[in-house]
Coordinates of C-alpha atoms and ligand atoms in Angstrom, one line a residue:
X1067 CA 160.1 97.9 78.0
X1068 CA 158.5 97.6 74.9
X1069 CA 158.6 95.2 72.3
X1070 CA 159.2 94.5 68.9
X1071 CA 155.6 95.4 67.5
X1072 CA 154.3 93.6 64.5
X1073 CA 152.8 96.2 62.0
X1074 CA 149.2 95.8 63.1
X1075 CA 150.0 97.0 66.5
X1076 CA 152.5 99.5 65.2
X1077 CA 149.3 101.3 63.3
X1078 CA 148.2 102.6 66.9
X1079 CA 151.5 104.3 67.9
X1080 CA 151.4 107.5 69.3
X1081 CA 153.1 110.3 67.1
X1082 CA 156.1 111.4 69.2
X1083 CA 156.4 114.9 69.6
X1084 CA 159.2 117.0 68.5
X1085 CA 161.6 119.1 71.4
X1086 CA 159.1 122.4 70.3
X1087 CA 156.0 120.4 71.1
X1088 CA 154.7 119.9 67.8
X1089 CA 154.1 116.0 66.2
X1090 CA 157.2 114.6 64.5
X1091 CA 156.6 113.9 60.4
X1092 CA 158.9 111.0 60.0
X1093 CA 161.7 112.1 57.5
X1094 CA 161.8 108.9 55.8
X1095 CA 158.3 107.8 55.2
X1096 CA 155.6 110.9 55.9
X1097 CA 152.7 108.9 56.1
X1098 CA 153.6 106.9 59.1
X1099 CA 152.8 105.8 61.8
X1100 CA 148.9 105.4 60.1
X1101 CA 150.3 104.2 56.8
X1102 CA 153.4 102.3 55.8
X1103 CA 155.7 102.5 53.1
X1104 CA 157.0 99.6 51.3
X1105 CA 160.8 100.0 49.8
X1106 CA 161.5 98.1 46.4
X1107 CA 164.9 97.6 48.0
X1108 CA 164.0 96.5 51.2
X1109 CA 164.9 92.8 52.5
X1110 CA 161.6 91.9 54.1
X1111 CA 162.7 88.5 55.2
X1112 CA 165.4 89.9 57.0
X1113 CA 163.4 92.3 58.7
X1114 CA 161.3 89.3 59.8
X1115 CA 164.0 87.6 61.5
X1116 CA 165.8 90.1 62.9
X1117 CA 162.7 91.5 64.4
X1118 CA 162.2 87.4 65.9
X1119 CA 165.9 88.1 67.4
X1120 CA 165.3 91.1 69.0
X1121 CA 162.3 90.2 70.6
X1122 CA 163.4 86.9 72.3
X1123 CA 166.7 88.4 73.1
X1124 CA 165.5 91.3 75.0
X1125 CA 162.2 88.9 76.2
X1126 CA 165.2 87.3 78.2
X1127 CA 166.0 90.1 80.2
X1128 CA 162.6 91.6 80.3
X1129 CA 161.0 89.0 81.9
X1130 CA 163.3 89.3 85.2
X1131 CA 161.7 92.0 87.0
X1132 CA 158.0 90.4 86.8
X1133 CA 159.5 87.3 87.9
X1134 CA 161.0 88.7 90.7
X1135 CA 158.2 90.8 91.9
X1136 CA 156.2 87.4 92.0
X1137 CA 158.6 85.7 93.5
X1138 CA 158.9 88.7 96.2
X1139 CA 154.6 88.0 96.9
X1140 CA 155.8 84.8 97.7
X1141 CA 157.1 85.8 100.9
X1142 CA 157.7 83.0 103.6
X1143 CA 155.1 80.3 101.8
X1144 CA 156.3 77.2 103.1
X1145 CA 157.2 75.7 99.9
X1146 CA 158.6 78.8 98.4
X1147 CA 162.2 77.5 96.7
X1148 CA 160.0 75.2 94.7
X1149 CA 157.5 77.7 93.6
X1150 CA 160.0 80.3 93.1
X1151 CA 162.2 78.2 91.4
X1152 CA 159.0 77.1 89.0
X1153 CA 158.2 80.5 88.1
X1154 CA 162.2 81.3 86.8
X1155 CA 162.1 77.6 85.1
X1156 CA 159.1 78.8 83.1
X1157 CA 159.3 82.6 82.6
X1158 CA 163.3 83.1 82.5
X1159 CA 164.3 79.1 81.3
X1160 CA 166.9 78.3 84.1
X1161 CA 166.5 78.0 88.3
X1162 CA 168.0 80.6 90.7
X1163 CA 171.1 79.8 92.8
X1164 CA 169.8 76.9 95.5
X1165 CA 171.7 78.9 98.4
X1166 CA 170.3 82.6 97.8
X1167 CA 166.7 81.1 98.1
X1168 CA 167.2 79.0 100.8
X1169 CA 168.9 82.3 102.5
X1170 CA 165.4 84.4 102.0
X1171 CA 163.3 82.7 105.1
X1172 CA 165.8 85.0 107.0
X1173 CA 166.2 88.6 105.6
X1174 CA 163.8 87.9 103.0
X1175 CA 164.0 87.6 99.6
X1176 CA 167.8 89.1 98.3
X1177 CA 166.0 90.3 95.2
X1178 CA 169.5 92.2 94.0
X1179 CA 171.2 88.8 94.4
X1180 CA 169.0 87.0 92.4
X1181 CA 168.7 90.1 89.9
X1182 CA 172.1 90.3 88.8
X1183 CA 172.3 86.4 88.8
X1184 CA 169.1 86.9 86.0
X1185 CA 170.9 88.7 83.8
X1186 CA 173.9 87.1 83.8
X1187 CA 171.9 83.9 82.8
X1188 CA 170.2 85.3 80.0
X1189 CA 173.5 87.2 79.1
X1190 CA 174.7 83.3 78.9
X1191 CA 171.8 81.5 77.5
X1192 CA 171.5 84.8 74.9
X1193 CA 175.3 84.4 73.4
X1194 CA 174.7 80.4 73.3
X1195 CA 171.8 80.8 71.2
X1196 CA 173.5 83.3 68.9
X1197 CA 177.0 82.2 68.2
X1198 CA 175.1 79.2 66.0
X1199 CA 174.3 82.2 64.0
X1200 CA 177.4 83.7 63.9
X1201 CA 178.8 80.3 62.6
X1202 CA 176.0 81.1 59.3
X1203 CA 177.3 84.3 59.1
X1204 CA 180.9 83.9 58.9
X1205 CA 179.8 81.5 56.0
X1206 CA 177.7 84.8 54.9
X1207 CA 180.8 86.7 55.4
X1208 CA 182.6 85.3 53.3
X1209 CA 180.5 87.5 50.5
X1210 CA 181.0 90.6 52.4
X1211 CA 184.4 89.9 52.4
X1212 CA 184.6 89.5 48.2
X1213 CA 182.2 92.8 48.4
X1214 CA 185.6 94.5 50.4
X1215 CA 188.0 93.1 48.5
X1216 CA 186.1 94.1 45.2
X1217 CA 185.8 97.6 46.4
X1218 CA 189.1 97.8 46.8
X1219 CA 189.8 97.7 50.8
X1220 CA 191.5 94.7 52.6
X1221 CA 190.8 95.3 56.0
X1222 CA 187.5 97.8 57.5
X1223 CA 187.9 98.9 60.7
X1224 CA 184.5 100.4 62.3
X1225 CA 184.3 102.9 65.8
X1226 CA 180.8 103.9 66.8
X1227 CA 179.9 105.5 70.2
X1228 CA 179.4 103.6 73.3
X1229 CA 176.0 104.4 73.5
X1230 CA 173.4 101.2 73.7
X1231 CA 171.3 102.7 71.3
X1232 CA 174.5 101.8 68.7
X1233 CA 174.8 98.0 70.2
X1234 CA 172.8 97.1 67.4
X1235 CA 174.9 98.8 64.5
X1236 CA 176.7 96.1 62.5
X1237 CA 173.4 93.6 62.5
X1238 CA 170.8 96.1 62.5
X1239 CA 171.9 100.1 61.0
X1240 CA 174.7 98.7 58.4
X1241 CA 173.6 95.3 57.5
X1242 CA 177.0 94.0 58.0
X1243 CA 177.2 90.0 58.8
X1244 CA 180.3 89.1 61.3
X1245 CA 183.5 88.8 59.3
X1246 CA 187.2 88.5 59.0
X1247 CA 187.8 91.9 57.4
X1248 CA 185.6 93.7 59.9
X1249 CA 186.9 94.8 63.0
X1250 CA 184.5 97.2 65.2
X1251 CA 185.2 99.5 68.7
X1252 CA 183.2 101.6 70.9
X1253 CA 184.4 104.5 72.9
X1254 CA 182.2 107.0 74.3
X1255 CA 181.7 110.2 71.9
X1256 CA 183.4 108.1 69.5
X1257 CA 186.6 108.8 70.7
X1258 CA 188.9 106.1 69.4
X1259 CA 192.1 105.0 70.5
X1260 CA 194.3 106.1 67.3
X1261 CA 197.4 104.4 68.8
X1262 CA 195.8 101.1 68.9
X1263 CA 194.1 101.3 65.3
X1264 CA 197.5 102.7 63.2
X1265 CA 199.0 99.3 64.8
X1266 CA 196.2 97.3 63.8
X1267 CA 196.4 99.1 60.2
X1268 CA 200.3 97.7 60.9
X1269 CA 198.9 94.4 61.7
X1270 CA 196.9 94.2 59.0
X1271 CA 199.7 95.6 56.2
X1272 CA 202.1 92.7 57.6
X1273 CA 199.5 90.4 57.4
X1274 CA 199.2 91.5 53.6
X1275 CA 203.2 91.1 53.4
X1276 CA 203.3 87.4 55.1
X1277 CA 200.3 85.8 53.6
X1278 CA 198.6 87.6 51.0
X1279 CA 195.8 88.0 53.0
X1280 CA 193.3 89.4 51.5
X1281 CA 195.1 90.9 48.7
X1282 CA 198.9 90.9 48.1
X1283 CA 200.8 93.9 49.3
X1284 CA 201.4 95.2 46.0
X1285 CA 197.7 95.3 44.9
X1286 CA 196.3 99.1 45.0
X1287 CA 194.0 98.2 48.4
X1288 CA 193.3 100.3 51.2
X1289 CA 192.8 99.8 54.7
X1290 CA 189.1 102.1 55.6
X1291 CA 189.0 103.4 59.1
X1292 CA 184.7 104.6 60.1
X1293 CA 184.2 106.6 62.6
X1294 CA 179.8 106.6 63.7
X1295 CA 178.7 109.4 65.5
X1296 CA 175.1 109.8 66.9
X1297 CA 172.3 112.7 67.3
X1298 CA 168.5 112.8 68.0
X1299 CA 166.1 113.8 65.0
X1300 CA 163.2 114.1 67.8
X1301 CA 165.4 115.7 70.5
X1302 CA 168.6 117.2 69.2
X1303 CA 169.6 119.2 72.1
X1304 CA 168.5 116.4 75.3
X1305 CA 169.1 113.0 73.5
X1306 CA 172.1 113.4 71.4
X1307 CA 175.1 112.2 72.0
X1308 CA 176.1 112.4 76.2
X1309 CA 179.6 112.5 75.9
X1310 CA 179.5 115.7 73.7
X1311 CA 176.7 117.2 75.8
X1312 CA 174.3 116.1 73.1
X1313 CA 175.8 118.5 70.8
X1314 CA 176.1 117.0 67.6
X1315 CA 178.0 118.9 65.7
X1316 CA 181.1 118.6 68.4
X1317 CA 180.2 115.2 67.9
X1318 CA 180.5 115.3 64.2
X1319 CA 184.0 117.7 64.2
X1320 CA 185.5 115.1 67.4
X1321 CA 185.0 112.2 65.2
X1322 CA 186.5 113.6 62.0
X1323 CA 189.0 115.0 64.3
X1324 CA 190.3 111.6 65.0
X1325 CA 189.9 110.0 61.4
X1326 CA 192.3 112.6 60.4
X1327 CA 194.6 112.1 63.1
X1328 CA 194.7 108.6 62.1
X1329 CA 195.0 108.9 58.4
X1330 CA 198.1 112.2 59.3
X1331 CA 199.7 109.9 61.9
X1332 CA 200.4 106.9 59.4
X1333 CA 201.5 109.1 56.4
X1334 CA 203.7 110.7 58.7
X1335 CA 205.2 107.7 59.9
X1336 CA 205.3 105.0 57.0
X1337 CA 205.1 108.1 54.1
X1338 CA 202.5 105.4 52.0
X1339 CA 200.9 108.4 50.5
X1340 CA 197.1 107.9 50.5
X1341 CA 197.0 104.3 51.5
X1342 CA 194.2 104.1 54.2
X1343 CA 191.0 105.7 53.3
X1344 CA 188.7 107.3 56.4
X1345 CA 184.7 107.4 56.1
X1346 CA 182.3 109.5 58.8
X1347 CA 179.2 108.1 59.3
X1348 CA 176.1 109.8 61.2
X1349 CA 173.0 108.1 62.8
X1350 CA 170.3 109.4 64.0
X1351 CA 168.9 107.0 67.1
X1352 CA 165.3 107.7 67.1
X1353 CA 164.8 106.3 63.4
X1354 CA 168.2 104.5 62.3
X1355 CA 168.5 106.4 59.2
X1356 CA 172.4 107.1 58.6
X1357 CA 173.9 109.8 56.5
X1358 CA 177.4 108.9 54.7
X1359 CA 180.0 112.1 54.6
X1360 CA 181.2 111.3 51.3
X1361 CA 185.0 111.5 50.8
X1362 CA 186.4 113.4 47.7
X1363 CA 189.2 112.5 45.4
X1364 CA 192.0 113.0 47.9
X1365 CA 189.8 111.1 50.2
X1366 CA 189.2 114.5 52.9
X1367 CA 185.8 114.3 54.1
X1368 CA 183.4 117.6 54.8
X1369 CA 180.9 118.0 57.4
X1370 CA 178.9 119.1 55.1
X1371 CA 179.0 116.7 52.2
X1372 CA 176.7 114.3 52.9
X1373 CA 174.2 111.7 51.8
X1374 CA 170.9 111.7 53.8
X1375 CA 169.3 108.2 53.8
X1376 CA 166.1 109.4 55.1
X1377 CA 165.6 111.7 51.8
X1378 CA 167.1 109.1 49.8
X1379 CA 164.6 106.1 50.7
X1380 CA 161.6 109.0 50.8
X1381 CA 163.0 110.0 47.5
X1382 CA 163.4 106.5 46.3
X1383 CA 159.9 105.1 47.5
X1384 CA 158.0 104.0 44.9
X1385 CA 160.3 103.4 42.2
X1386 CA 161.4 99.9 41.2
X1387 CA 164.3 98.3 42.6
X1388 CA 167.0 99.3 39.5
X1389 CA 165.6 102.9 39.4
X1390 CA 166.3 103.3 43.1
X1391 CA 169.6 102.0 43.2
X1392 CA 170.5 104.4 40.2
X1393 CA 169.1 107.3 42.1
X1394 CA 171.5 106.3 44.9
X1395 CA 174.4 106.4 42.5
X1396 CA 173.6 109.5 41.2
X1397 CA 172.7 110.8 44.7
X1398 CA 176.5 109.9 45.8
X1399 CA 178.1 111.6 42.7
X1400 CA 175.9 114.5 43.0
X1401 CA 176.9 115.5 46.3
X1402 CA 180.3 115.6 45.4
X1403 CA 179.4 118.6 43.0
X1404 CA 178.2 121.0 46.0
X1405 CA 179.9 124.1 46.5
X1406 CA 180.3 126.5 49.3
X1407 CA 181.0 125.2 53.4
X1408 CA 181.1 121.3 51.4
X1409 CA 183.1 122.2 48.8
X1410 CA 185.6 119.1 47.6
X1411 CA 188.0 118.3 45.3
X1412 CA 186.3 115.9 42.9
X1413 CA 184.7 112.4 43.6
X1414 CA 186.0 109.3 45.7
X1415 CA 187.3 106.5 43.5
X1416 CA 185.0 104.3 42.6
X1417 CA 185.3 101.3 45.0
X1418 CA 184.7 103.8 47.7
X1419 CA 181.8 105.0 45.9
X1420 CA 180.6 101.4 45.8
X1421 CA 180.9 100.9 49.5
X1422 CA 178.8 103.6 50.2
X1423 CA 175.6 102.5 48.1
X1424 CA 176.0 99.5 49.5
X1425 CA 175.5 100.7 53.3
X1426 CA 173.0 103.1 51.8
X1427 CA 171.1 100.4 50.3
X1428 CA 171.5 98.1 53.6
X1429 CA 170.1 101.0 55.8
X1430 CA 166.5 100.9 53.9
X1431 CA 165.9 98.1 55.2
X1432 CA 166.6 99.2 58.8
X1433 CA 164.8 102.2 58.0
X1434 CA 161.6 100.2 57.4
X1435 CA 162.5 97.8 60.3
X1436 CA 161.8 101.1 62.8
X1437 CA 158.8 101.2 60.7
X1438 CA 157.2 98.2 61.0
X1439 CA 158.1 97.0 64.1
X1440 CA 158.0 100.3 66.1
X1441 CA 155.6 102.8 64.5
X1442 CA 158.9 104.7 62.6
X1443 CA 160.4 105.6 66.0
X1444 CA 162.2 104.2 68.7
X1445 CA 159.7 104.2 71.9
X1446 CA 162.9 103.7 74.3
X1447 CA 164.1 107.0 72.8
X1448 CA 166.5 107.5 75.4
X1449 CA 169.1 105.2 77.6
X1450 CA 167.4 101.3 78.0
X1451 CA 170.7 99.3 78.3
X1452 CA 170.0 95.9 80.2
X1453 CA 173.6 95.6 81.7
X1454 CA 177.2 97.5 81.2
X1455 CA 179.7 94.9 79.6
X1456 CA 182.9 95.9 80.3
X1457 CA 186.3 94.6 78.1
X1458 CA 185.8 93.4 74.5
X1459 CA 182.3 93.1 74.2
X1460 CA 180.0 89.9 73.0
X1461 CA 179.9 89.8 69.5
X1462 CA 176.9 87.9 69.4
X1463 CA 174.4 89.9 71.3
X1464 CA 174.2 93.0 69.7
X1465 CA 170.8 94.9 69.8
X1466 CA 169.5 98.0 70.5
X1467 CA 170.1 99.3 73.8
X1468 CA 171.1 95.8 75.6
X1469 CA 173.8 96.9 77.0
X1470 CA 176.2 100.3 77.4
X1471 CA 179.4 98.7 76.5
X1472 CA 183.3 100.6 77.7
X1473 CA 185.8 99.0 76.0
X1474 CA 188.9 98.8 78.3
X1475 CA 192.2 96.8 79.4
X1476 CA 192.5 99.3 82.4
X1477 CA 190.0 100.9 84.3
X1478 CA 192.3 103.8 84.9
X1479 CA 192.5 104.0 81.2
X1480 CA 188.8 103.0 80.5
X1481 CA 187.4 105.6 83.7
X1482 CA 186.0 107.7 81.8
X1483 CA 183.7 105.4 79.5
X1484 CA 182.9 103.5 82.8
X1485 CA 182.0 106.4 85.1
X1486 CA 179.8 107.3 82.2
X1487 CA 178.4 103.7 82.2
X1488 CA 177.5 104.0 86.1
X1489 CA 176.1 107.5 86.1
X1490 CA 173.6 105.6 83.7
X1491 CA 173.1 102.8 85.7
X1492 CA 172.5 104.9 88.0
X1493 CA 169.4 106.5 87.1
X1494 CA 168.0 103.2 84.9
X1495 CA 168.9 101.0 88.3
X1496 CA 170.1 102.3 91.4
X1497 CA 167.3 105.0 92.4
X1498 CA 165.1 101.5 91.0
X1499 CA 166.5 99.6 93.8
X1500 CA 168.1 97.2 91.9
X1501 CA 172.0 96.7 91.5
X1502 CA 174.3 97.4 88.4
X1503 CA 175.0 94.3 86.9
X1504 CA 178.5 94.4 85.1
X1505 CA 179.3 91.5 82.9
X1506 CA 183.7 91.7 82.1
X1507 CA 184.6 89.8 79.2
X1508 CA 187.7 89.4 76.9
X1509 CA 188.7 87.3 74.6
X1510 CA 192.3 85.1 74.0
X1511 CA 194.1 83.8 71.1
X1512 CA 194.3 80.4 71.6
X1513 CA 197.1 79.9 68.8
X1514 CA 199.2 81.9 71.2
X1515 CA 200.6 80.0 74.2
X1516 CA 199.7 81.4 77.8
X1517 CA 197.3 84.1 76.5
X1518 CA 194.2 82.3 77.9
X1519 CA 195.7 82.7 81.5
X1520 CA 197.2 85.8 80.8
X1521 CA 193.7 87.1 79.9
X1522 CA 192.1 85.7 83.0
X1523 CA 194.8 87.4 85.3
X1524 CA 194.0 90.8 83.8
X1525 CA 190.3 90.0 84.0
X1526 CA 190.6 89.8 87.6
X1527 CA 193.1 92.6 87.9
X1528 CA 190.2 94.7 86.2
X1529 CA 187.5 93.4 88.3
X1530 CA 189.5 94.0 92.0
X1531 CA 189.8 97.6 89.9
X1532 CA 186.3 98.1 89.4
X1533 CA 185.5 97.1 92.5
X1534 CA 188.1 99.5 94.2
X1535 CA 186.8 102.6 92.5
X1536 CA 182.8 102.2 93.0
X1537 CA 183.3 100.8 96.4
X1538 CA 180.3 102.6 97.7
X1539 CA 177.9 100.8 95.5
X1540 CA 179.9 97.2 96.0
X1541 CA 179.0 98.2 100.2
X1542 CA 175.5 98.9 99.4
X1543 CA 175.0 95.4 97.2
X1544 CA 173.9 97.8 94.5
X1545 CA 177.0 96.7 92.2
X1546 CA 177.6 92.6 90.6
X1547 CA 180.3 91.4 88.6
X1548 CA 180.5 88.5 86.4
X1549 CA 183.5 87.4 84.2
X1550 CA 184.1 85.3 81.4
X1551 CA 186.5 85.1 78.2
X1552 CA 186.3 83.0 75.0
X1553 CA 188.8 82.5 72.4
X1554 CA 188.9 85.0 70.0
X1555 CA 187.4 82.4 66.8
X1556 CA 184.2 83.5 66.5
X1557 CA 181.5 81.9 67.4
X1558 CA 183.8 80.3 70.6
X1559 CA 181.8 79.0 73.4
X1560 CA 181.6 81.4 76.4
X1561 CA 183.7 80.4 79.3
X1562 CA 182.6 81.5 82.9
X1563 CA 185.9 82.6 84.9
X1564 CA 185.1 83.2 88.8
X1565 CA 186.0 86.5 90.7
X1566 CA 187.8 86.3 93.5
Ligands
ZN2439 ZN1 177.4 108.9 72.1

């Protein structure tokens, strides 16, 4: 797999060719990949180090399958534990397991064994290195959170696809540090669970009620539900969204189905009138450029009234950093003047309208990240995940394509995201030889008496589950589990819980 390029590298990209043959033209920045553009607006030091986070995060997994290839030419060499384990000291930074290499003078070297074991290291030594900066970015957060609050929402509550390619969407795409008005999901096609979100609206309304937190329950605030849906610029029709047959405008219309369902389900239960606001975001994988849907005055979004951030930064490029951000302004209240199929009813207020130009704004700067560090586009255009990661997810590793991630609390419920997830994992590592490597995680409250064990019980309950319904991969080796939970703080340690 590649990786990050620097820009001097990125000049001899090849120019990816479009699903009718002919070579792309970058929608954001035409010249590329022989010439860069530079935004006024862009956060170039940012780019810097999240391109120096992507790269030794994914050099972590990367790394494995050379390692093990040498360690398979090892063969029966007489002091082979040693040399194997010197190679995995100094290419992958920890040892394998003492009793798998000891095992290899018999069947030979169980490369799936040590594999899985791989990843699940640098799944480990990967979240270590990054909660430190989650600890910064809480601090960071704390600014985001003013931003919300400011724009007049108390609580943001973010569902994106499943799909690796999207692992990197709060860090990367939107530019949004971790924080304690920020909550984030991801179910295949973008199909949320809106049960679970109108009682975490409820959660967050009480929470209002009992503490004041962030804003008292008589201040105007909303609560803002996003729903992210994907497509393909270079490939509409193959790379697209899978769960909607890469069809993205089922994607688009299944999305906005459920925002509405959402936003209709709590005024018909609590009759608040207009008090959560919805917001449908689209991204297109290949480059990272989003378009915002924006809402109108009654907050009813279009399919098609949208902002394009690839026009906007093309449009944009060039001008100085206050003529840009006015353009983007203006870009946002003129779209809410089309007529016709994207007809609305007037503009969104103006907090809402704030939001927006600030993801807008955030989004250059991933723009030119795919730039720089990648030639415009995404080499690993299609499916690249490392691992599927099963449960609540890692906040802390999220990039590009590192893992396909089901969110679940019962496989029965969570089949369909999983058997999704393995069909994947099938192609990437099964018909490879190697084995699926499934990392279960939750996390606990630790305020809450009991929950850690709790979790851990249903951990296990979910793993004998998992194990039950792919049990002719588990027979051929070709399927490894690993568990863990962490309190729900973030930035907790990880903690490793066995599997029976
Ligand atoms: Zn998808």
């Amino acid at each position: 797999m590649p990786m990050a390029r620097q820009f001097s590298q990125a000049e001899h990209v090849q120019v990816p060719q479009q699903a009718d043959g002919k070579p792309a033209v970058h929608p954001a920045c035409a010249s590329l990949p022989a010439r860069q553009c530079h935004h006024a607006l862009v956060n170039k030091a940012e780019n810097d180090r999240l391109a120096r986070c992507e790269a030794s995060i994914k050099r972590r997994f990367d790394e494995i399958v050379p390692v093990l290839k040498e360690v398979a030419a090892l063969g029966a060499s007489r002091d082979f534990t040693e040399q194997a384990n010197r190679l995995a000291e100094q290419h992958l930074g920890h040892p394998f397991p003492e009793a798998v290499l000891e095992r290899s003078w018999i069947h030979g070297v169980d490369v799936p064994t040590l594999y899985s074991s791989s990843v699940f290291s640098a799944l480990t030594a990967g979240v270590e290195q990054f909660s430190q900066r989650i600890h910064q970015e809480l601090a960071d957060g704390q600014s985001l959170d003013a931003l919300l609050v400011d724009c007049g929402f108390h609580a943001v509550n973010v569902s994106a696809c499943a799909d690796g390619r999207l692992k990197g969407l709060f860090p990367y795409i939107l530019r949004l540090p971790a924080s304690d008005l920020l909550r984030r999901s991801a179910f295949a096609g973008t199909l949320f669970d809106v049960e679970d979100d109108i009682l975490d609206w409820q959660a967050a309304e009480l929470r209002r009620f009992r503490e004041g937190y962030p804003s008292t329950s008589d201040s105007g605030t909303r609560y803002l539900k996003v729903a992210v849906y994907h497509g393909s610029s270079l490939d509409p029709t193959h790379q697209g969204c899978a769960a909607h047959q890469s069809n993205e405008k089922v994607a688009m219309e299944a999305a906005l189905e459920r925002l509405q369902q959402f936003r209709q389900g709590i005024e018909n239960a609590f009759c608040c009138g207009a008090s959560t606001d919805i917001l449908l975001i689209g991204l297109d994988t290949d480059t990272d450029a989003i378009r915002i849907h924006v809402p109108d005055s009654r907050g009813d979004l279009s399919l098609f009234r949208f902002v394009d951030n690839a026009e906007l930064y093309k449009k944009t490029l060039g001008m100085n950093a206050d003529q840009a951000r006015l353009t983007i302004y203006e870009a946002i209240e003129n779209v809410s003047d089309v007529g016709g199929w994207g007809q609305g009813v007037g503009k969104p207020h103006d907090g809402m309208r704030r939001l927006m130009a600030n993801l807008l704004i955030n989004n250059l700067s991933q723009i030119e990240y795919v730039a720089e560090n990648y030639g415009g586009w995404y080499p690993d255009k299609g499916h690249g995940e490392r691992f599927i990661s099963i449960g609540d997810g890692f906040q802390e590793l999220q990039v590009r394509n590192l893992a396909y991630f089901a969110r679940l609390d019962t496989v029965e419920e969570g089949a369909a995201d999983l058997d999704v997830g393995v069909k994947i994992f099938r192609h990437l590592n099964v018909e490879q030889g190697l084995p699926i490597p499934m990392a279960i995680h939750y996390s606990y409250d630790a305020n809450v008496p009991g929950h850690r064990e709790r979790i851990i019980i249903k951990l296990q309950r979910v793993a004998a589950a998992i194990r039950a319904r792919y049990s002719d991969l588990l027979s051929a080796g070709m399927l490894y589990l690993h568990g863990s939970i962490q309190n729900q703080k973030l930035g907790s340690p990880l903690e490793e819980v066995p599997l029976p």
